């Protein structure tokens, strides 16, 4: 175990791209040391580690598949050993494998549930015990507007994201007495690789249904993570950031 850092320590899943990367950058800028994991993007991980180091913080990048309990557990243990006890956990790693229910393969169903929902469970289960012992900590799980309202051709994704909401509310009740908060952020369309392949027509339709008339930026989701991580009386909440798409 290294000497405790004077800086708070955050752990972020899916840190190499999109929302997770914006969260890592924001938390580092706000003074955290940050451990993050990713699936395969070694080059992205190296670049982000360098950025955090240059900002004066410590970064720890780990290749870890959150759908695997052993890899998620090792990542959490390594983060605690190298950076210190975790103050904040943000689960952003997620994937889509869209398609109508009738033609969805079992593999696409299982892979999405395993990454998005099991991944959240694996990371939280591995992290909260040490938080409970310290009687402090905060968990922020990234769900989606799709997990609240549903979206055609995304039964697997919507089930995983709705599951994250139920999981987090239960967790908030379970760990609240230990001084730990757990909240969900439910983004709408955010400009990341996840939506980069949307057909032009689908993108136009989506933008047309958003009162603010645009997709969100990953940095705007990171702003919300920063807010909820310091909002001491907020727990078990689902914070929406969607440009008003569901109005
Ligand atoms: P993204 O740009 O596709 O990035 C996904 C990140 O997750 C990458 O860092 C990727 O690592 C990592 N990852 C994927 N599978 C993993 C696994 N099994 N183990 C560990 N890491 C894994 O996605 P995003 O748009 O930022 O989405 C982030 C979260 O926000 C997701 O949970 C997503 O469902 C949610 N969300 C996104 C939107 C949106 O419009 N973008 C809307 C609502 C909710 P590699 O770089 O190594 O592949």
Short mmCIF file of C-alpha atoms and ligand atoms in Angstrom, two decimals:
data_model
loop_
_atom_site.label_atom_id
_atom_site.label_comp_id
_atom_site.label_asym_id
_atom_site.label_seq_id
_atom_site.Cartn_x
_atom_site.Cartn_y
_atom_site.Cartn_z
CA UNK A 1 0.00 0.00 0.00
CA UNK A 2 1.38 3.41 -0.98
CA UNK A 3 1.36 6.41 1.34
CA UNK A 4 -2.11 8.00 1.41
CA UNK A 5 -2.44 10.85 -1.07
CA UNK A 6 -3.66 14.25 0.12
CA UNK A 7 -5.80 14.30 -3.02
CA UNK A 8 -9.15 12.49 -3.17
CA UNK A 9 -9.07 9.32 -5.26
CA UNK A 10 -11.56 8.49 -7.99
CA UNK A 11 -12.03 5.33 -10.03
CA UNK A 12 -13.66 5.58 -13.47
CA UNK A 13 -14.59 2.74 -15.82
CA UNK A 14 -14.46 3.25 -19.57
CA UNK A 15 -12.03 6.14 -19.21
CA UNK A 16 -10.39 6.05 -22.61
CA UNK A 17 -13.21 7.52 -24.65
CA UNK A 18 -16.34 9.63 -24.63
CA UNK A 19 -18.03 10.39 -21.33
CA UNK A 20 -15.55 8.40 -19.23
CA UNK A 21 -12.60 10.30 -20.66
CA UNK A 22 -14.29 13.65 -20.01
CA UNK A 23 -14.99 12.53 -16.44
CA UNK A 24 -11.35 11.52 -15.89
CA UNK A 25 -10.15 14.88 -17.20
CA UNK A 26 -12.66 16.83 -15.12
CA UNK A 27 -11.95 14.96 -11.89
CA UNK A 28 -8.19 15.33 -12.40
CA UNK A 29 -8.64 19.06 -13.04
CA UNK A 30 -10.70 19.24 -9.83
CA UNK A 31 -7.80 17.73 -7.87
CA UNK A 32 -8.42 13.98 -7.86
CA UNK A 33 -5.97 11.20 -8.48
CA UNK A 34 -7.77 8.97 -10.95
CA UNK A 35 -7.66 5.26 -11.76
CA UNK A 36 -9.44 4.35 -14.96
CA UNK A 37 -10.00 1.19 -16.94
CA UNK A 38 -10.71 0.46 -20.56
CA UNK A 39 -11.35 -2.50 -22.86
CA UNK A 40 -8.57 -2.27 -25.45
CA UNK A 41 -7.54 1.31 -26.33
CA UNK A 42 -3.97 1.26 -25.01
CA UNK A 43 -2.95 4.36 -27.01
CA UNK A 44 -5.91 6.35 -25.65
CA UNK A 45 -5.03 5.21 -22.14
CA UNK A 46 -1.41 6.35 -22.54
CA UNK A 47 -2.44 9.78 -23.83
CA UNK A 48 -4.92 10.31 -20.99
CA UNK A 49 -2.42 9.15 -18.36
CA UNK A 50 0.08 11.69 -19.69
CA UNK A 51 -2.55 14.45 -19.59
CA UNK A 52 -3.44 13.72 -15.97
CA UNK A 53 0.23 13.50 -14.98
CA UNK A 54 0.88 16.87 -16.64
CA UNK A 55 -2.03 18.40 -14.74
CA UNK A 56 -0.25 17.51 -11.50
CA UNK A 57 -2.35 14.49 -10.55
CA UNK A 58 -1.66 10.80 -10.51
CA UNK A 59 -3.32 8.50 -13.02
CA UNK A 60 -3.49 4.74 -13.11
CA UNK A 61 -4.66 3.13 -16.35
CA UNK A 62 -5.67 -0.54 -16.32
CA UNK A 63 -6.89 -2.71 -19.13
CA UNK A 64 -9.79 -4.50 -17.41
CA UNK A 65 -12.96 -5.99 -18.81
CA UNK A 66 -15.69 -4.95 -16.37
CA UNK A 67 -17.93 -7.81 -17.50
CA UNK A 68 -15.48 -10.16 -15.76
CA UNK A 69 -15.67 -10.21 -11.98
CA UNK A 70 -11.99 -11.16 -11.65
CA UNK A 71 -10.71 -8.31 -13.85
CA UNK A 72 -13.05 -5.74 -12.28
CA UNK A 73 -11.99 -6.87 -8.79
CA UNK A 74 -8.29 -6.72 -9.64
CA UNK A 75 -8.70 -3.23 -11.08
CA UNK A 76 -10.37 -1.96 -7.91
CA UNK A 77 -7.73 -3.61 -5.69
CA UNK A 78 -4.88 -2.19 -7.77
CA UNK A 79 -6.38 1.31 -7.68
CA UNK A 80 -6.69 1.13 -3.89
CA UNK A 81 -3.16 -0.21 -3.51
CA UNK A 82 -1.49 2.30 -5.83
CA UNK A 83 -3.55 5.46 -5.30
CA UNK A 84 -5.20 4.91 -1.90
CA UNK A 85 -8.77 4.45 -0.60
CA UNK A 86 -11.46 5.36 -3.12
CA UNK A 87 -13.58 8.45 -2.49
CA UNK A 88 -15.52 8.28 -5.73
CA UNK A 89 -16.47 5.52 -8.18
CA UNK A 90 -17.93 6.37 -11.60
CA UNK A 91 -19.08 3.52 -13.85
CA UNK A 92 -19.19 4.72 -17.43
CA UNK A 93 -18.01 1.65 -19.40
CA UNK A 94 -20.82 0.63 -21.69
CA UNK A 95 -21.65 -0.74 -25.10
CA UNK A 96 -24.55 -1.04 -27.53
CA UNK A 97 -25.48 -3.96 -29.78
CA UNK A 98 -28.75 -2.73 -31.28
CA UNK A 99 -31.35 -4.74 -33.14
CA UNK A 100 -35.03 -5.72 -33.03
CA UNK A 101 -35.93 -8.22 -30.34
CA UNK A 102 -37.03 -10.87 -32.83
CA UNK A 103 -33.64 -11.01 -34.52
CA UNK A 104 -31.44 -10.26 -31.50
CA UNK A 105 -28.82 -12.91 -30.92
CA UNK A 106 -28.39 -14.38 -27.46
CA UNK A 107 -24.81 -13.19 -27.63
CA UNK A 108 -25.82 -9.54 -28.25
CA UNK A 109 -28.29 -9.76 -25.37
CA UNK A 110 -25.77 -11.33 -23.01
CA UNK A 111 -22.79 -9.14 -23.96
CA UNK A 112 -24.68 -5.90 -23.38
CA UNK A 113 -26.11 -7.07 -20.06
CA UNK A 114 -22.71 -8.42 -19.00
CA UNK A 115 -20.84 -5.22 -19.80
CA UNK A 116 -23.34 -2.59 -18.75
CA UNK A 117 -25.18 -4.16 -15.81
CA UNK A 118 -22.87 -6.92 -14.55
CA UNK A 119 -19.95 -4.52 -15.03
CA UNK A 120 -21.59 -1.96 -12.74
CA UNK A 121 -22.33 -4.67 -10.17
CA UNK A 122 -18.77 -6.07 -10.30
CA UNK A 123 -17.15 -2.67 -9.78
CA UNK A 124 -19.53 -1.51 -7.04
CA UNK A 125 -19.34 -4.80 -5.16
CA UNK A 126 -15.55 -4.67 -5.24
CA UNK A 127 -15.39 -1.01 -4.16
CA UNK A 128 -18.04 -0.43 -1.51
CA UNK A 129 -16.69 -2.62 1.27
CA UNK A 130 -13.63 -0.41 1.80
CA UNK A 131 -15.90 2.65 1.58
CA UNK A 132 -18.17 1.16 4.24
CA UNK A 133 -15.19 0.58 6.51
CA UNK A 134 -14.18 4.25 6.11
CA UNK A 135 -17.82 5.36 6.32
CA UNK A 136 -17.40 7.63 3.32
CA UNK A 137 -17.64 7.41 -0.43
CA UNK A 138 -19.73 8.19 -3.45
CA UNK A 139 -20.88 6.07 -6.38
CA UNK A 140 -22.11 7.53 -9.69
CA UNK A 141 -23.43 5.03 -12.22
CA UNK A 142 -24.07 6.10 -15.80
CA UNK A 143 -27.41 4.84 -17.10
CA UNK A 144 -29.30 6.37 -20.04
CA UNK A 145 -32.53 8.06 -20.97
CA UNK A 146 -33.16 4.76 -22.78
CA UNK A 147 -33.21 2.97 -19.44
CA UNK A 148 -35.98 5.28 -18.21
CA UNK A 149 -38.18 5.62 -21.29
CA UNK A 150 -37.20 2.71 -23.55
CA UNK A 151 -36.05 2.83 -27.15
CA UNK A 152 -37.04 0.52 -30.00
CA UNK A 153 -34.33 -1.89 -31.18
CA UNK A 154 -32.53 -1.51 -27.84
CA UNK A 155 -34.23 -4.05 -25.57
CA UNK A 156 -30.86 -5.33 -24.38
CA UNK A 157 -29.42 -1.85 -23.79
CA UNK A 158 -32.61 -0.51 -22.16
CA UNK A 159 -32.82 -3.54 -19.85
CA UNK A 160 -29.22 -3.03 -18.79
CA UNK A 161 -29.69 0.69 -18.20
CA UNK A 162 -33.00 0.25 -16.32
CA UNK A 163 -31.23 -2.40 -14.25
CA UNK A 164 -28.54 0.10 -13.31
CA UNK A 165 -31.23 2.44 -11.94
CA UNK A 166 -32.82 -0.25 -9.76
CA UNK A 167 -29.40 -1.47 -8.67
CA UNK A 168 -28.29 2.01 -7.66
CA UNK A 169 -31.46 2.84 -5.73
CA UNK A 170 -31.12 -0.40 -3.76
CA UNK A 171 -27.44 0.32 -3.17
CA UNK A 172 -28.23 3.84 -1.95
CA UNK A 173 -30.56 2.37 0.69
CA UNK A 174 -28.05 -0.29 1.66
CA UNK A 175 -24.97 1.91 2.07
CA UNK A 176 -26.59 5.22 3.08
CA UNK A 177 -26.31 4.32 6.78
CA UNK A 178 -22.53 4.04 6.23
CA UNK A 179 -22.34 7.58 4.88
CA UNK A 180 -22.03 6.48 1.28
CA UNK A 181 -24.13 8.00 -1.52
CA UNK A 182 -25.10 6.31 -4.78
CA UNK A 183 -26.71 8.12 -7.72
CA UNK A 184 -27.44 7.61 -11.39
CA UNK A 185 -26.87 9.96 -14.30
CA UNK A 186 -29.15 9.34 -17.28
CA UNK A 187 -27.79 11.07 -20.38
CA UNK A 188 -29.66 11.56 -23.64
CA UNK A 189 -27.70 11.79 -26.90
CA UNK A 190 -24.09 12.74 -26.18
CA UNK A 191 -21.48 13.32 -28.93
CA UNK A 192 -19.20 10.30 -28.53
CA UNK A 193 -18.14 7.30 -30.60
CA UNK A 194 -21.30 5.54 -29.39
CA UNK A 195 -23.49 7.76 -31.56
CA UNK A 196 -20.95 8.50 -34.30
CA UNK A 197 -22.40 5.88 -36.64
CA UNK A 198 -26.01 7.07 -36.41
CA UNK A 199 -27.42 7.38 -39.93
CA UNK A 200 -27.90 11.03 -41.00
CA UNK A 201 -31.69 10.70 -41.00
CA UNK A 202 -31.78 9.18 -37.51
CA UNK A 203 -29.52 11.94 -36.22
CA UNK A 204 -31.73 14.63 -37.75
CA UNK A 205 -34.82 13.03 -36.22
CA UNK A 206 -33.11 12.82 -32.84
CA UNK A 207 -31.95 16.45 -32.91
CA UNK A 208 -35.45 17.47 -33.99
CA UNK A 209 -36.90 15.89 -30.84
CA UNK A 210 -34.50 17.68 -28.48
CA UNK A 211 -35.81 21.05 -27.27
CA UNK A 212 -32.26 22.37 -26.92
CA UNK A 213 -31.67 21.37 -30.55
CA UNK A 214 -28.35 19.55 -30.22
CA UNK A 215 -26.61 16.54 -28.78
CA UNK A 216 -24.82 17.07 -25.47
CA UNK A 217 -21.06 17.19 -24.97
CA UNK A 218 -19.24 14.61 -22.83
CA UNK A 219 -17.89 17.51 -20.77
CA UNK A 220 -21.45 18.47 -19.83
CA UNK A 221 -21.99 14.99 -18.39
CA UNK A 222 -18.68 15.34 -16.55
CA UNK A 223 -19.99 18.60 -15.05
CA UNK A 224 -22.92 16.65 -13.64
CA UNK A 225 -20.64 13.96 -12.23
CA UNK A 226 -18.61 16.69 -10.53
CA UNK A 227 -21.81 18.22 -9.14
CA UNK A 228 -23.32 15.02 -7.76
CA UNK A 229 -20.01 13.90 -6.30
CA UNK A 230 -20.13 16.93 -3.99
CA UNK A 231 -23.91 17.14 -3.42
CA UNK A 232 -23.87 15.82 0.13
CA UNK A 233 -27.65 15.33 0.56
CA UNK A 234 -28.36 13.70 -2.81
CA UNK A 235 -28.62 9.93 -2.94
CA UNK A 236 -30.70 7.38 -4.82
CA UNK A 237 -31.46 9.99 -7.46
CA UNK A 238 -31.59 9.75 -11.24
CA UNK A 239 -30.16 12.96 -12.68
CA UNK A 240 -31.26 13.59 -16.26
CA UNK A 241 -29.04 15.34 -18.78
CA UNK A 242 -30.76 15.12 -22.14
CA UNK A 243 -31.50 18.56 -23.58
CA UNK A 244 -35.15 17.98 -22.70
CA UNK A 245 -35.63 15.07 -25.11
CA UNK A 246 -38.25 13.42 -22.92
CA UNK A 247 -40.42 16.51 -22.42
P1 LIG B 1 -17.85 5.26 -25.85
O1 LIG B 1 -17.39 6.57 -26.38
O2 LIG B 1 -18.18 4.17 -26.80
O3 LIG B 1 -16.74 4.73 -24.80
C1 LIG B 1 -16.94 3.51 -24.14
C2 LIG B 1 -15.85 3.33 -23.12
O4 LIG B 1 -16.13 2.12 -22.40
C3 LIG B 1 -14.46 3.16 -23.72
O5 LIG B 1 -13.52 3.74 -22.87
C4 LIG B 1 -14.28 1.63 -23.76
O6 LIG B 1 -12.93 1.21 -23.75
C5 LIG B 1 -14.98 1.24 -22.46
N1 LIG B 1 -15.45 -0.13 -22.43
C6 LIG B 1 -16.31 -0.75 -23.28
N2 LIG B 1 -16.50 -2.02 -22.91
C7 LIG B 1 -15.74 -2.22 -21.79
C8 LIG B 1 -15.50 -3.33 -20.95
N3 LIG B 1 -16.09 -4.52 -21.15
N4 LIG B 1 -14.65 -3.17 -19.90
C9 LIG B 1 -14.06 -1.99 -19.67
N5 LIG B 1 -14.25 -0.89 -20.43
C10 LIG B 1 -15.08 -1.01 -21.49
O7 LIG B 1 -19.16 5.41 -24.94
P2 LIG B 1 -19.81 6.72 -24.29
O8 LIG B 1 -20.74 7.30 -25.28
O9 LIG B 1 -18.77 7.57 -23.66
O10 LIG B 1 -20.72 6.05 -23.17
C11 LIG B 1 -20.32 6.02 -21.82
C12 LIG B 1 -21.50 5.57 -20.99
O11 LIG B 1 -22.57 6.50 -21.16
C13 LIG B 1 -22.06 4.22 -21.41
O12 LIG B 1 -22.43 3.49 -20.27
C14 LIG B 1 -23.25 4.55 -22.25
O13 LIG B 1 -24.21 3.53 -22.25
C15 LIG B 1 -23.74 5.81 -21.56
N6 LIG B 1 -24.55 6.67 -22.40
C16 LIG B 1 -24.03 7.21 -23.54
C17 LIG B 1 -24.85 8.03 -24.33
C18 LIG B 1 -24.36 8.66 -25.60
O14 LIG B 1 -25.20 9.23 -26.35
N7 LIG B 1 -23.08 8.65 -25.91
C19 LIG B 1 -26.17 8.27 -23.93
C20 LIG B 1 -26.64 7.70 -22.77
C21 LIG B 1 -25.82 6.91 -22.00
P3 LIG B 1 -12.04 1.16 -25.11
O15 LIG B 1 -11.79 2.60 -25.50
O16 LIG B 1 -10.81 0.46 -24.74
O17 LIG B 1 -12.88 0.45 -26.12
#
